CSV table of N, CA and C in Angstrom, one decimal:
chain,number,residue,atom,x,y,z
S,107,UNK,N,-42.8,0.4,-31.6
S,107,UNK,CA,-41.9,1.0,-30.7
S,107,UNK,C,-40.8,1.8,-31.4
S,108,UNK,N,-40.6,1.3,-32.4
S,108,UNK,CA,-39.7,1.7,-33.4
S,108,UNK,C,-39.4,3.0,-33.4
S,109,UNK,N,-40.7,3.6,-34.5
S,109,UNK,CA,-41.5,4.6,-34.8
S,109,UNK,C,-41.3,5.9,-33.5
S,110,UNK,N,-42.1,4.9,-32.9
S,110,UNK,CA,-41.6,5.7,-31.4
S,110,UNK,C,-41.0,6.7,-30.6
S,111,UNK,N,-39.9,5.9,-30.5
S,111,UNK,CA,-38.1,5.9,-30.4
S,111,UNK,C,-37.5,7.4,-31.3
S,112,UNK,N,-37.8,6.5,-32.3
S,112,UNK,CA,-37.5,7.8,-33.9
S,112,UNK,C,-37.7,9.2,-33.7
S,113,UNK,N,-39.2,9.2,-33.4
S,113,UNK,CA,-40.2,10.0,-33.3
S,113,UNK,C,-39.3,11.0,-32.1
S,114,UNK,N,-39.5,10.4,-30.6
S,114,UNK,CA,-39.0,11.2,-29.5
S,114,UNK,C,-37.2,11.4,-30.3
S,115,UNK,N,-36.8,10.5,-30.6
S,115,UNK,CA,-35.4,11.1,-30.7
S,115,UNK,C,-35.4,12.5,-31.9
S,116,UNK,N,-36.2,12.7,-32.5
S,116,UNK,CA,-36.1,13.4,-33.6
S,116,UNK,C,-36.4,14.9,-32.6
S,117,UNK,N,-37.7,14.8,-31.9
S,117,UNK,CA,-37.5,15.8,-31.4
S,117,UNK,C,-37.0,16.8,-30.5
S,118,UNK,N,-36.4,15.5,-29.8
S,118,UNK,CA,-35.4,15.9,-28.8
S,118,UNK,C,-34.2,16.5,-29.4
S,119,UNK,N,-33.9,16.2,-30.4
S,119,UNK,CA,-32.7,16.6,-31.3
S,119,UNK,C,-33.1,18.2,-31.9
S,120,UNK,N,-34.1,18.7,-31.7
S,120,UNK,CA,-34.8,20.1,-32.2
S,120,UNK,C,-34.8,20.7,-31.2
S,121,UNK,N,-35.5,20.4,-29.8
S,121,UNK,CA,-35.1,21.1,-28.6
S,121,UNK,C,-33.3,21.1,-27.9
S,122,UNK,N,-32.6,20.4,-28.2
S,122,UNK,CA,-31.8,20.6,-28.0
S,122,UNK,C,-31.2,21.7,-28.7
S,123,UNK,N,-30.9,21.4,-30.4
S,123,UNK,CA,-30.6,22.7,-30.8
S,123,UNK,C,-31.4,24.0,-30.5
S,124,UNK,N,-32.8,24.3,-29.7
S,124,UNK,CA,-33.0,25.0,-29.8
S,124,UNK,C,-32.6,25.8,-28.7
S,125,UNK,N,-32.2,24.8,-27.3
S,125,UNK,CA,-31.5,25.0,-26.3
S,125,UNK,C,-30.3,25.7,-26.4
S,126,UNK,N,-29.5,25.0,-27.9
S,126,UNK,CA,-27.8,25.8,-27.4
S,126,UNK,C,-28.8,27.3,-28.3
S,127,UNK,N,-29.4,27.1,-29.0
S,127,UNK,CA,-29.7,28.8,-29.6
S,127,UNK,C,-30.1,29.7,-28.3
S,128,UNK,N,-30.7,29.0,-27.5
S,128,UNK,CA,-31.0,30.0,-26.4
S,128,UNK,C,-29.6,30.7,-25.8
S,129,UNK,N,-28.7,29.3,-25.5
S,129,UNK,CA,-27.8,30.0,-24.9
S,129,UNK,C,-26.7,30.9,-25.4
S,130,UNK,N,-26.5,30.6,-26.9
S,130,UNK,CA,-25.9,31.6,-27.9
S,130,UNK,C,-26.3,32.8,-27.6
S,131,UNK,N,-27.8,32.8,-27.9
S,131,UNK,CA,-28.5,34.5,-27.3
S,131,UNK,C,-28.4,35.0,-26.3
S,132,UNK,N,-28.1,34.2,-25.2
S,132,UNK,CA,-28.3,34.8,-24.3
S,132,UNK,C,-26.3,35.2,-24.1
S,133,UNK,N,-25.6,34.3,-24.3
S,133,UNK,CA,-24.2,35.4,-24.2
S,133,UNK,C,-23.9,36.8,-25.5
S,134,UNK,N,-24.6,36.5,-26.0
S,134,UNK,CA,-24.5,37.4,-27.0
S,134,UNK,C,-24.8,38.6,-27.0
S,135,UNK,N,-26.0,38.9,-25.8
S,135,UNK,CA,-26.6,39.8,-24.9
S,135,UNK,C,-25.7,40.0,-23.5
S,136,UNK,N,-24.9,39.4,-23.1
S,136,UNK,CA,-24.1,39.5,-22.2
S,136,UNK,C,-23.1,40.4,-22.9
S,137,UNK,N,-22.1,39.6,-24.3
S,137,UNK,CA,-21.5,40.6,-24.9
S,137,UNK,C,-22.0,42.1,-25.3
S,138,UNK,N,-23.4,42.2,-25.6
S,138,UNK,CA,-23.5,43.7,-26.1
S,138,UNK,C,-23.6,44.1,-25.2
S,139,UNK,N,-23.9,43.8,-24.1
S,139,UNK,CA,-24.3,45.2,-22.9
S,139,UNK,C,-22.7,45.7,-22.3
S,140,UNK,N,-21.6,45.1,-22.9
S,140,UNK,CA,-20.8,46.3,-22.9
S,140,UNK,C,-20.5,47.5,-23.9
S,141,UNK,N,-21.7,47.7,-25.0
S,141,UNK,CA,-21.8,48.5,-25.9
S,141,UNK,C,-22.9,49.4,-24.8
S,142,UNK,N,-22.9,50.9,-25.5
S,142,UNK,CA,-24.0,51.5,-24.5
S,142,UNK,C,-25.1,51.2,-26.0
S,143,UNK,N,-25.8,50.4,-24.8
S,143,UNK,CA,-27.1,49.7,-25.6
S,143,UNK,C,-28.4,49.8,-24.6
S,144,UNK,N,-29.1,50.1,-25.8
S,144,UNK,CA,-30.7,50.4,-24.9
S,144,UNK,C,-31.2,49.2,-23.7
S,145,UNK,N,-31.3,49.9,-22.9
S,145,UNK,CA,-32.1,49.0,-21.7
S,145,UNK,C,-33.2,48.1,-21.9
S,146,UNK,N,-34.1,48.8,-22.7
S,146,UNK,CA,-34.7,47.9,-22.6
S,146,UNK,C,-34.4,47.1,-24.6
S,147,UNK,N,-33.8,47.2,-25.4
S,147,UNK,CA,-33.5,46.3,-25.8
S,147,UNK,C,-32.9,45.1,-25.2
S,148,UNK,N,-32.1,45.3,-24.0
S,148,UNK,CA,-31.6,44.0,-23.4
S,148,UNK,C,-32.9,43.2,-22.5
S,149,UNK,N,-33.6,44.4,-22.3
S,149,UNK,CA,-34.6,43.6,-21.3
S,149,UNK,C,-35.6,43.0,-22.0
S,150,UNK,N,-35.9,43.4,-23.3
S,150,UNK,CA,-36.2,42.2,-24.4
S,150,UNK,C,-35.9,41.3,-24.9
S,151,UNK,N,-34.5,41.0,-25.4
S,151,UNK,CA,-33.6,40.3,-25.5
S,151,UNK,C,-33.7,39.3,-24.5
S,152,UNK,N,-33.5,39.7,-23.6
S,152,UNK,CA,-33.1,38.6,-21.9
S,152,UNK,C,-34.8,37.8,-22.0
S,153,UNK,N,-35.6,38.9,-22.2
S,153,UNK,CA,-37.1,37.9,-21.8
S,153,UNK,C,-37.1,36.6,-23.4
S,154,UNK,N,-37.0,37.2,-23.7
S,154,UNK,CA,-36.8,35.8,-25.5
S,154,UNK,C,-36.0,34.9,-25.0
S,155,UNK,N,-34.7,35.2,-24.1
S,155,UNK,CA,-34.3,33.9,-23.7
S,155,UNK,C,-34.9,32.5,-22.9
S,156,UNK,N,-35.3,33.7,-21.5
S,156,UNK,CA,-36.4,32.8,-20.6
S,156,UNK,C,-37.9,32.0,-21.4
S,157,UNK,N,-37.8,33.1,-22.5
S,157,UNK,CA,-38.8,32.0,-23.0
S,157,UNK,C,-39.1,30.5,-23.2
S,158,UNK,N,-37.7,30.3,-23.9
S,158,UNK,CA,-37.5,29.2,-24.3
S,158,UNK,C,-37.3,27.9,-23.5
S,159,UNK,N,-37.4,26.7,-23.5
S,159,UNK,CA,-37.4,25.7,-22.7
S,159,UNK,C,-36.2,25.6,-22.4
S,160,UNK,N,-35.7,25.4,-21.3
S,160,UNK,CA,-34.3,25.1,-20.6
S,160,UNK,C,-34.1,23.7,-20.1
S,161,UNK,N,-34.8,23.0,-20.4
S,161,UNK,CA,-34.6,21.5,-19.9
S,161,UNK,C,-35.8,20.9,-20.4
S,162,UNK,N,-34.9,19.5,-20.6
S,162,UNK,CA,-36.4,18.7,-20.9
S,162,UNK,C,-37.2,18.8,-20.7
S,163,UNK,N,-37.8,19.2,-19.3
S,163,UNK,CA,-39.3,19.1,-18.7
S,163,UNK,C,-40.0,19.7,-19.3
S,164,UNK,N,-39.6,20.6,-20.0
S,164,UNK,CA,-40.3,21.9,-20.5
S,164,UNK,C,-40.7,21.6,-22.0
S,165,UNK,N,-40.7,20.5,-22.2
S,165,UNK,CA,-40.9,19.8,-23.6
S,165,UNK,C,-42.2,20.0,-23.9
S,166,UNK,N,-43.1,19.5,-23.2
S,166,UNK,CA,-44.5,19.5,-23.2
S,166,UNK,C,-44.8,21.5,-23.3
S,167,UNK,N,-44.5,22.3,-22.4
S,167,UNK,CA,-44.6,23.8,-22.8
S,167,UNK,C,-44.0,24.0,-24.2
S,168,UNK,N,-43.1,23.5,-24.5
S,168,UNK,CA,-42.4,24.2,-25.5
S,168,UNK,C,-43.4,23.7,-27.2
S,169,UNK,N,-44.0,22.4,-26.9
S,169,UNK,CA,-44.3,22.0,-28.2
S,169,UNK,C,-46.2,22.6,-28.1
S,170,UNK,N,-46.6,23.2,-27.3
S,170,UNK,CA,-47.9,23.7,-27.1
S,170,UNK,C,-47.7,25.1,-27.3
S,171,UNK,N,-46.5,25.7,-27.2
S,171,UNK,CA,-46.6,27.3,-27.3
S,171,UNK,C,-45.6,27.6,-28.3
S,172,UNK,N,-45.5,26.5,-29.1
S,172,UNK,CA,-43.7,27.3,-29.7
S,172,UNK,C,-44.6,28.0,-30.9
S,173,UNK,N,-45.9,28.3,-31.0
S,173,UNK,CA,-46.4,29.2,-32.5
S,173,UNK,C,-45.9,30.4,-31.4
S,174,UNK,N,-46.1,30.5,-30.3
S,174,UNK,CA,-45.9,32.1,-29.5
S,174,UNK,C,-44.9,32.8,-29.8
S,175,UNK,N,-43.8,31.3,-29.1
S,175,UNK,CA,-42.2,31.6,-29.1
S,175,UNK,C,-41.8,32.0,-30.5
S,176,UNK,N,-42.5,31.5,-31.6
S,176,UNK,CA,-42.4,32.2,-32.7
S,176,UNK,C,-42.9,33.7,-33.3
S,177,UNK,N,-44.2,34.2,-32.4
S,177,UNK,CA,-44.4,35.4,-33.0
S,177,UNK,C,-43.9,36.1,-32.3
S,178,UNK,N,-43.4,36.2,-30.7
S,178,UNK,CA,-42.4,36.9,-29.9
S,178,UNK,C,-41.0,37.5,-30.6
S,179,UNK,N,-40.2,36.8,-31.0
S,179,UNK,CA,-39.2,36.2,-31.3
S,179,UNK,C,-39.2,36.9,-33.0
S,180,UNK,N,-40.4,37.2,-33.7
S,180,UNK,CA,-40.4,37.9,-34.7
S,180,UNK,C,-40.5,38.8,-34.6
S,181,UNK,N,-42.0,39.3,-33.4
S,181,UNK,CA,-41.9,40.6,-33.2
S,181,UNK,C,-40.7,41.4,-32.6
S,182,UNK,N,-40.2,41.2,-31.9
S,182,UNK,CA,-38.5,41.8,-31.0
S,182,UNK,C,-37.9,41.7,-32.2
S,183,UNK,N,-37.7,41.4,-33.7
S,183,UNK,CA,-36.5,41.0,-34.5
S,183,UNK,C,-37.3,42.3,-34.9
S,184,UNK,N,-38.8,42.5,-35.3
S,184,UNK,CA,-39.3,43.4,-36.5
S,184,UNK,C,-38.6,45.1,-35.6
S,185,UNK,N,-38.8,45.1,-34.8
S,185,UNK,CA,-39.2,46.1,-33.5
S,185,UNK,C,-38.0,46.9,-33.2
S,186,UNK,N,-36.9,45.7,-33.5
S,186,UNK,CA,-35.6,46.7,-33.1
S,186,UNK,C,-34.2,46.0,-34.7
S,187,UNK,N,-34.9,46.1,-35.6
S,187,UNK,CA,-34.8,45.6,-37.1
S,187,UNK,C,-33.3,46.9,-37.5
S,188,UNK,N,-34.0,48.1,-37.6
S,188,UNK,CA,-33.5,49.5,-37.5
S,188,UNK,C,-32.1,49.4,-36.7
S,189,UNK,N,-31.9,48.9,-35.6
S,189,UNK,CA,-30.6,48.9,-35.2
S,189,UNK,C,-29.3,48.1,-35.3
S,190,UNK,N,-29.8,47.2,-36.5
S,190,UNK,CA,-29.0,45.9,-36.8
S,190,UNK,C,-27.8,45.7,-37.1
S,191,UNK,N,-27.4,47.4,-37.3
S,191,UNK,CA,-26.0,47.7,-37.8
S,191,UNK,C,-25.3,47.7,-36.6
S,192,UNK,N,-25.9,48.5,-36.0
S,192,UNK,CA,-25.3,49.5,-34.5
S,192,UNK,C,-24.6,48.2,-33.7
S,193,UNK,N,-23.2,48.2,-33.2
S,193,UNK,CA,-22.5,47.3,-32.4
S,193,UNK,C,-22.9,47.0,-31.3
S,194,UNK,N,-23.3,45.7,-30.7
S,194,UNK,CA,-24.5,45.4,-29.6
S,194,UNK,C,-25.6,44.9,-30.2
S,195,UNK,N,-26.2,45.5,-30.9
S,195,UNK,CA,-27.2,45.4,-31.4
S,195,UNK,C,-27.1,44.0,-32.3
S,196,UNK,N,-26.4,44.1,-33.0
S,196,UNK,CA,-26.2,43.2,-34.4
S,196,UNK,C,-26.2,41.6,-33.8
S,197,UNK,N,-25.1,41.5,-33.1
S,197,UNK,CA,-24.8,39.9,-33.0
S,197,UNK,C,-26.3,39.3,-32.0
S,198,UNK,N,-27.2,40.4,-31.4
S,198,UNK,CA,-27.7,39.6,-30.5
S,198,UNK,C,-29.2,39.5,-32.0
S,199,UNK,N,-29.4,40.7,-32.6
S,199,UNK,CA,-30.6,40.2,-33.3
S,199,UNK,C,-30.3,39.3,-34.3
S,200,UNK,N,-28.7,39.1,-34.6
S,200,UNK,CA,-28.4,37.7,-35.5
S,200,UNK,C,-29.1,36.4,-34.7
S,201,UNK,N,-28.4,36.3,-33.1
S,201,UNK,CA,-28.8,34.9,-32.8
S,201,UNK,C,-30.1,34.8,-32.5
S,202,UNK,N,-31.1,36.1,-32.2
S,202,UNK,CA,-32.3,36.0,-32.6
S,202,UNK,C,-33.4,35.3,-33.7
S,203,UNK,N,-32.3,36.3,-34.7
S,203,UNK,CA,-32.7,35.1,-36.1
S,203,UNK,C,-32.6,33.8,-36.1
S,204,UNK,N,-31.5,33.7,-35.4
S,204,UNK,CA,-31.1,31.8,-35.4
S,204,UNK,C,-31.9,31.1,-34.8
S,205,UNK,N,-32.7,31.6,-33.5
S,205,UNK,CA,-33.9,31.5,-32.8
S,205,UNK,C,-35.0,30.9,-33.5
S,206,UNK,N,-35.3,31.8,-34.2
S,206,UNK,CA,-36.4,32.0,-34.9
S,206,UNK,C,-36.3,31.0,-36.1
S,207,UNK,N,-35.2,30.7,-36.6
S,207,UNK,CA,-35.1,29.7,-37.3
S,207,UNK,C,-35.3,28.0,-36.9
S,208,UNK,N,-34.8,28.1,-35.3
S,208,UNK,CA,-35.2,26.6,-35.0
S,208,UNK,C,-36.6,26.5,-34.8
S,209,UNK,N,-36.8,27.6,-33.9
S,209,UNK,CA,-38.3,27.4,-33.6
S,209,UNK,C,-39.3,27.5,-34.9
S,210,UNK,N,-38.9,28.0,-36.0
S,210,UNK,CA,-39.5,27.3,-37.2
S,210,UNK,C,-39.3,25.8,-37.2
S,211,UNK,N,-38.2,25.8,-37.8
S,211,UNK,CA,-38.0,23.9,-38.1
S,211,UNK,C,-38.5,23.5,-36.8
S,212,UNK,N,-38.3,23.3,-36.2
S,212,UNK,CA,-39.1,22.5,-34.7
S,212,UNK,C,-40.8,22.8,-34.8
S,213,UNK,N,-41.4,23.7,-35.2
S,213,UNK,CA,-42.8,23.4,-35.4
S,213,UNK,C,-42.8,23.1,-36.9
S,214,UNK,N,-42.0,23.0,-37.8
S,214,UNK,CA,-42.3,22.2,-38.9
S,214,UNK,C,-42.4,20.7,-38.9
S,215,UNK,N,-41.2,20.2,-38.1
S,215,UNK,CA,-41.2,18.6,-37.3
S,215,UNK,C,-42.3,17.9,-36.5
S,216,UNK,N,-42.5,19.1,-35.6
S,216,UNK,CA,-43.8,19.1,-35.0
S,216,UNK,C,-45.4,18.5,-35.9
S,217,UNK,N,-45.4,19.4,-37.1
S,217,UNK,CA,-46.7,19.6,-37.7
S,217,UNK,C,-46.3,18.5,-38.5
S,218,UNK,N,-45.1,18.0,-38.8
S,218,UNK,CA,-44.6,16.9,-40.0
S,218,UNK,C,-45.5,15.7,-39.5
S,219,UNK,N,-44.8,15.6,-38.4
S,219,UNK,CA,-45.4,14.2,-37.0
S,219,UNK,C,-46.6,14.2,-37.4
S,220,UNK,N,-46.9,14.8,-36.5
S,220,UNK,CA,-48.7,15.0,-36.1
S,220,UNK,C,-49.4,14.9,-37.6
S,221,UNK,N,-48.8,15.2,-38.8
S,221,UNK,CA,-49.8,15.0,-40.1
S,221,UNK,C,-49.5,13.2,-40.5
S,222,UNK,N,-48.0,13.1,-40.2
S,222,UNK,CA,-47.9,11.5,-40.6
S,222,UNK,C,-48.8,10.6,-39.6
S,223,UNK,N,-48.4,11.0,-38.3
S,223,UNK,CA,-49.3,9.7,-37.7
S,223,UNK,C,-50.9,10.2,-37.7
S,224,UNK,N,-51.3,11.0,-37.6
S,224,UNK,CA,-52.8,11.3,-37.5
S,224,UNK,C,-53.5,11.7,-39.2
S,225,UNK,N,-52.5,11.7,-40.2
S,225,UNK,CA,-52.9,11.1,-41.9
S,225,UNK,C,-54.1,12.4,-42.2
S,226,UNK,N,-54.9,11.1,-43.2
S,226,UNK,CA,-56.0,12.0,-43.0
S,226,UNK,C,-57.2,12.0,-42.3
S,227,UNK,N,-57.1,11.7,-40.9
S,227,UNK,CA,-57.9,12.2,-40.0
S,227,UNK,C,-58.2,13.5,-39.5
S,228,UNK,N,-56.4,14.1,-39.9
S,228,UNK,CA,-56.7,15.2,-39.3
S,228,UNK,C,-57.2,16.4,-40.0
S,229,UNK,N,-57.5,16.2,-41.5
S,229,UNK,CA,-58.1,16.8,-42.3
S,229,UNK,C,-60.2,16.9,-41.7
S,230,UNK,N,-59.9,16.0,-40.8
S,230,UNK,CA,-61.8,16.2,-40.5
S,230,UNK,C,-62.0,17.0,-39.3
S,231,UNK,N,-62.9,17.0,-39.1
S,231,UNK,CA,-63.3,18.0,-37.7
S,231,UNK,C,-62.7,17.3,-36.3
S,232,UNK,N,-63.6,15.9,-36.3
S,232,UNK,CA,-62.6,15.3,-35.1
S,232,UNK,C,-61.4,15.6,-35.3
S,233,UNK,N,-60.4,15.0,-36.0
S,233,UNK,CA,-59.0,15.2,-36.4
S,233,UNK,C,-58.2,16.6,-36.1
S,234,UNK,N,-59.4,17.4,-36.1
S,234,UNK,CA,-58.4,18.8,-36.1
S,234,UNK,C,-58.3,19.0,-34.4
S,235,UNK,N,-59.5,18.4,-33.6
S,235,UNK,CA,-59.3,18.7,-32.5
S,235,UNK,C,-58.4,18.0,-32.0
S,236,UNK,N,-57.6,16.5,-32.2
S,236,UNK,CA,-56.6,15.6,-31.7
S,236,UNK,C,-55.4,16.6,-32.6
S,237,UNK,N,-55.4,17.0,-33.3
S,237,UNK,CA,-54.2,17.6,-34.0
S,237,UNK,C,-53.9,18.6,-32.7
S,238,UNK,N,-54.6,19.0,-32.1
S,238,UNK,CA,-53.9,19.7,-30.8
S,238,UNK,C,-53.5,19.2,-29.7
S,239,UNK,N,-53.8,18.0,-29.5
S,239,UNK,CA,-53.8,17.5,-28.8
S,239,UNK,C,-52.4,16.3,-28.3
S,240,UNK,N,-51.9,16.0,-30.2
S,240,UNK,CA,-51.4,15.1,-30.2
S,240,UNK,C,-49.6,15.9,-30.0
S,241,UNK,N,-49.3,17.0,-29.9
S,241,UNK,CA,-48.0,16.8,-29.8
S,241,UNK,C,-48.1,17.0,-28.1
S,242,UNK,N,-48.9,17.3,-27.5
S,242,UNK,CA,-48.4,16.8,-25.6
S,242,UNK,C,-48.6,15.5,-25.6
S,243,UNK,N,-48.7,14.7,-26.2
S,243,UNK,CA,-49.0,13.0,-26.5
S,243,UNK,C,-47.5,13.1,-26.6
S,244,UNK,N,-46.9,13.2,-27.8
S,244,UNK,CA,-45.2,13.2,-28.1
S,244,UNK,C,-44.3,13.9,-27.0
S,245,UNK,N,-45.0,14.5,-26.4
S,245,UNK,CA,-44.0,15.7,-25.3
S,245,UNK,C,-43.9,14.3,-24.0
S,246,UNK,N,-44.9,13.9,-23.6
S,246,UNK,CA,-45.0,13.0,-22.8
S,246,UNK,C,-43.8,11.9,-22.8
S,247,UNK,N,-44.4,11.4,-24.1
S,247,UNK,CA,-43.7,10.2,-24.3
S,247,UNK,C,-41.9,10.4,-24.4
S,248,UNK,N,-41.7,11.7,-24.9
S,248,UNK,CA,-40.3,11.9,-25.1
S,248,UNK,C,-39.4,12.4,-23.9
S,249,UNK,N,-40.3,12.9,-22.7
S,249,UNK,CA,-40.2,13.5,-21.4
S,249,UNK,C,-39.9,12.2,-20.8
S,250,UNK,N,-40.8,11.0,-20.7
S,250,UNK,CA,-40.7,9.6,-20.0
S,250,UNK,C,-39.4,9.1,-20.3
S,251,UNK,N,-38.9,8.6,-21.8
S,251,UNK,CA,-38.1,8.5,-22.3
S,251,UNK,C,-36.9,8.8,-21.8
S,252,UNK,N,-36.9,10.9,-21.6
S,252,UNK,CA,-36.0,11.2,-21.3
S,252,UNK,C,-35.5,11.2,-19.4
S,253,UNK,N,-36.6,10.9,-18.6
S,253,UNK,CA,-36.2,10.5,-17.3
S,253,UNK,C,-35.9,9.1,-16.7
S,254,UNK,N,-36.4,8.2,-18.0
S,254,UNK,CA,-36.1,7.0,-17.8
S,254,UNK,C,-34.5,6.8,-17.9
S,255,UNK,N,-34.3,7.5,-18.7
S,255,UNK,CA,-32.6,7.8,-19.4
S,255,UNK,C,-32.0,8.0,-17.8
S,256,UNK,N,-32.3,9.2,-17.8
S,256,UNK,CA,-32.2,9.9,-16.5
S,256,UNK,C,-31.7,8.9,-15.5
S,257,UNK,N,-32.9,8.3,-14.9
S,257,UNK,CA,-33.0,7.1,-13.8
S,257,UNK,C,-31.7,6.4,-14.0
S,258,UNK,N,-31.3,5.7,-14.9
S,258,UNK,CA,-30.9,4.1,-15.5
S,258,UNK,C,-29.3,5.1,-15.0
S,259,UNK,N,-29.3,6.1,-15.9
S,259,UNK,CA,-27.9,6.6,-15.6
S,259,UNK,C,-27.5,7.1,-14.1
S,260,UNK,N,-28.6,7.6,-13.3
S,260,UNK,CA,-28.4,7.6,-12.0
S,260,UNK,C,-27.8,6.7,-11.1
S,261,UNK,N,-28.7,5.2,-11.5
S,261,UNK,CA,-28.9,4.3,-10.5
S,261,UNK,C,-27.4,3.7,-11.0
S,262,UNK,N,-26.4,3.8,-12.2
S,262,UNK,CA,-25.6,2.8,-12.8
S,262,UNK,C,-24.2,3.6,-11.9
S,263,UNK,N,-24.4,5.4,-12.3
S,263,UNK,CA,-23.3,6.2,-11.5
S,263,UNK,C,-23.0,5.9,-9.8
S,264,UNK,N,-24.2,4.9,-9.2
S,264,UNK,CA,-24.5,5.1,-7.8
S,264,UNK,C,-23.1,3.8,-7.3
């Protein structure tokens, strides 16, 4: 149960940071749109935010798509790269980077897990197909976790 515990807390500690990066980005896009800044830079910008998981529940989406969130999130950085100087522009593709930085570490945590507990099984053919399998196994368990949390503190505030 240990292991467990560890495990969900570790991740949760990665979605959260990757939570306040959403929200960094997303004021940061609030601040440039008082620069006269491309429209649809912002409407790019704004969609990278919604991407990202906004609450727990979204644990299980976030650890099945975050390669996406990752090549989204690179491409919007490559795409509007050229304007990084320009005021507006700069602070929001900074916290883009910062983006793109958790959502690396967080599928490195991800793939860390899933190689420690599944060893070398997941080097074989079975193995590769549980290697997909196993981080909505972790999304679950850390989702339960976190509504049990949830509950206990409901029922204690009542």
């Amino acid at each position: 149960m240990h292991r467990n515990s560890y495990t969900s807390d570790r991740i949760t500690r990665y979605v959260q940071r990757l939570d306040q990066s959403r929200r960094e980005l997303k004021e940061s896009i609030e601040k440039a749109e008082k620069y006269k800044i491309s429209r649809k830079f912002v409407n790019e910008a704004s969609s990278l935010v919604y991407q990202f998981p906004r609450h727990s529940y979204d644990l299980v989406e976030c650890t099945q798509e975050v390669t996406q969130y990752i090549t989204r999130t690179e491409a919007f950085i490559n795409r509007w790269e050229s304007e990084g100087t320009t005021p507006g522009y700069h602070e929001v593709l900074r916290y883009a980077r910062k983006n793109l930085t958790d959502l690396k570490t967080l599928k490195l945590v991800l793939d860390d897990i899933t190689e420690k507990t599944l060893g070398p099984l997941s080097r074989t053919e079975a193995g590769a197909s549980m290697r997909s399998i196993f981080p909505v196994s972790v999304a679950i368990i850390v989702g339960a976790v976190i509504l049990l949390t949830a509950l206990i503190v409901v029922v204690l505030l009542q």
